[in-house]
Amino acid sequence: MDQKLYISSSPHLRAKQDTEQIMRAVIYALLPACAVAVYLFGLPALRVLALCTLTCVLTEVCCQKLMGRPFTWRDGSAALTGILLALNLPPSSPWWLVLIGAVIAIVIGKQVFGGLGHNPFNPALVARVVLLISFPVQMTTWSAPTPWGSGLDVVTTATPLGEMQSAVMLTGELPAALQQNTLNYVLGNMGGCLGEVSALALLLGAAFLFWKRIITWHIPLSFIGSVVLLSGIFWLIDPSRYPSPLFHLLTGGLILGVFFMATDMVTSPVTPWGMALFGVGCGLLTVLIRLFGGYPEGVSFAILLMNAATPLIDRYTRPRVFGHGAAKAQA
């Protein structure tokens, strides 16, 4: 029986925003990062953003047509997945890599589980990790920023995290200049994925999400706090080998992951304590992977691993049912 009306006892929670409004707000929050990416990397960035978003929407329509499900592309979730995936790709990504990533995100990351609200993992991160493992050369070929009107040719470069890992492996020490480019890291003057180069643009978007009450402070604060704490301990032990907490915060995809990926309502815990535990786990795993893992960036792997732990976190952090725990203790 197709039940259209669900009746349950009070108390009831009434959301002030529907899915379409939430998705639209997150897309608006990502616009500053998209604009900076297009400014710094030019037409290749615009091509990746447009191709990724369009492919995700078309793939969702095709999947729902084949599965006989109602079309939901108008809610904006497929477009948001496409934008997030594009922001996790290098500017020089070939067209076929973008198409494969978009199809993986929608089909494997979302529709095989039943669509929006049923996926255990963030679809964009599923696609990014699959692409990173399957096509490591294309996924780690970075372009140096060449702002529009500068007349500079496109040249390949390394990300700050990649430089850090290479230098430590070869010499056992960090390059002194690597931790003196803080302003460049804030403004976006460095190599990297489309959405990880400008911390300032991402923070503007995050402020918009807080203002619209789309996200709460629990995951971002615990995520950032654990990164600062653990990376600070290593930095204090040996600053010549381990980078400072500020370097960890401003480089790579940390800010993009903290505010736009880890806070995904579908794949993160629902209780405040659960969110805090989730954020702490993401932060600790990120630092450990960055410092001791095979890849210089650890945000994607950390969030996916904690996505897998979300059901367990929800189970052990759910609030006590009113009238139950105390009565059992007295008995």
PDB file of C-alpha atoms in Angstrom, residues 14-28 60 64 71-81 110-111 114-119 208-209 212-214 264-266:
ATOM      1  CA  ARG A  14       8.128  21.327  11.660  1.00  0.00           C
ATOM      2  CA  ALA A  15      10.945  22.362   9.347  1.00  0.00           C
ATOM      3  CA  LYS A  16      10.920  25.945   8.157  1.00  0.00           C
ATOM      4  CA  GLN A  17      12.721  25.101   4.906  1.00  0.00           C
ATOM      5  CA  ASP A  18      12.051  22.424   2.330  1.00  0.00           C
ATOM      6  CA  THR A  19      14.627  20.460   0.329  1.00  0.00           C
ATOM      7  CA  GLU A  20      14.545  22.789  -2.652  1.00  0.00           C
ATOM      8  CA  GLN A  21      15.173  25.867  -0.507  1.00  0.00           C
ATOM      9  CA  ILE A  22      18.089  24.199   1.298  1.00  0.00           C
ATOM     10  CA  MET A  23      19.732  23.011  -1.916  1.00  0.00           C
ATOM     11  CA  ARG A  24      19.311  26.423  -3.498  1.00  0.00           C
ATOM     12  CA  ALA A  25      20.881  28.120  -0.462  1.00  0.00           C
ATOM     13  CA  VAL A  26      23.940  25.816  -0.550  1.00  0.00           C
ATOM     14  CA  ILE A  27      24.362  26.474  -4.276  1.00  0.00           C
ATOM     15  CA  TYR A  28      24.236  30.220  -3.609  1.00  0.00           C
ATOM     16  CA  GLU A  60      19.655  11.672 -12.418  1.00  0.00           C
ATOM     17  CA  GLN A  64      14.805   7.906 -12.408  1.00  0.00           C
ATOM     18  CA  PHE A  71      11.711  13.088 -11.336  1.00  0.00           C
ATOM     19  CA  THR A  72      13.344  15.149  -8.587  1.00  0.00           C
ATOM     20  CA  TRP A  73      15.945  17.129 -10.535  1.00  0.00           C
ATOM     21  CA  ARG A  74      14.058  20.350  -9.823  1.00  0.00           C
ATOM     22  CA  ASP A  75      14.947  20.110  -6.105  1.00  0.00           C
ATOM     23  CA  GLY A  76      18.517  21.087  -6.984  1.00  0.00           C
ATOM     24  CA  SER A  77      20.252  18.165  -5.275  1.00  0.00           C
ATOM     25  CA  ALA A  78      21.704  16.778  -8.535  1.00  0.00           C
ATOM     26  CA  ALA A  79      22.948  20.210  -9.565  1.00  0.00           C
ATOM     27  CA  LEU A  80      24.508  20.690  -6.116  1.00  0.00           C
ATOM     28  CA  THR A  81      26.267  17.312  -6.387  1.00  0.00           C
ATOM     29  CA  LYS A 110      23.071   8.233  -4.822  1.00  0.00           C
ATOM     30  CA  GLN A 111      20.506   6.394  -6.982  1.00  0.00           C
ATOM     31  CA  GLY A 114      17.243   4.914  -3.395  1.00  0.00           C
ATOM     32  CA  GLY A 115      17.951   8.558  -4.158  1.00  0.00           C
ATOM     33  CA  LEU A 116      18.252  11.670  -2.017  1.00  0.00           C
ATOM     34  CA  GLY A 117      17.908  10.944   1.690  1.00  0.00           C
ATOM     35  CA  HIS A 118      18.946   7.289   1.414  1.00  0.00           C
ATOM     36  CA  ASN A 119      22.615   7.557   0.387  1.00  0.00           C
ATOM     37  CA  PHE A 208      25.823  32.629   4.428  1.00  0.00           C
ATOM     38  CA  LEU A 209      24.936  29.057   5.462  1.00  0.00           C
ATOM     39  CA  LYS A 212      20.356  30.958   6.785  1.00  0.00           C
ATOM     40  CA  ARG A 213      20.593  28.300   9.550  1.00  0.00           C
ATOM     41  CA  ILE A 214      21.369  25.602   7.006  1.00  0.00           C
ATOM     42  CA  ASP A 264      25.695  17.068   4.542  1.00  0.00           C
ATOM     43  CA  MET A 265      22.377  16.470   6.336  1.00  0.00           C
ATOM     44  CA  VAL A 266      21.886  13.022   4.828  1.00  0.00           C
TER      45      VAL A 266
END
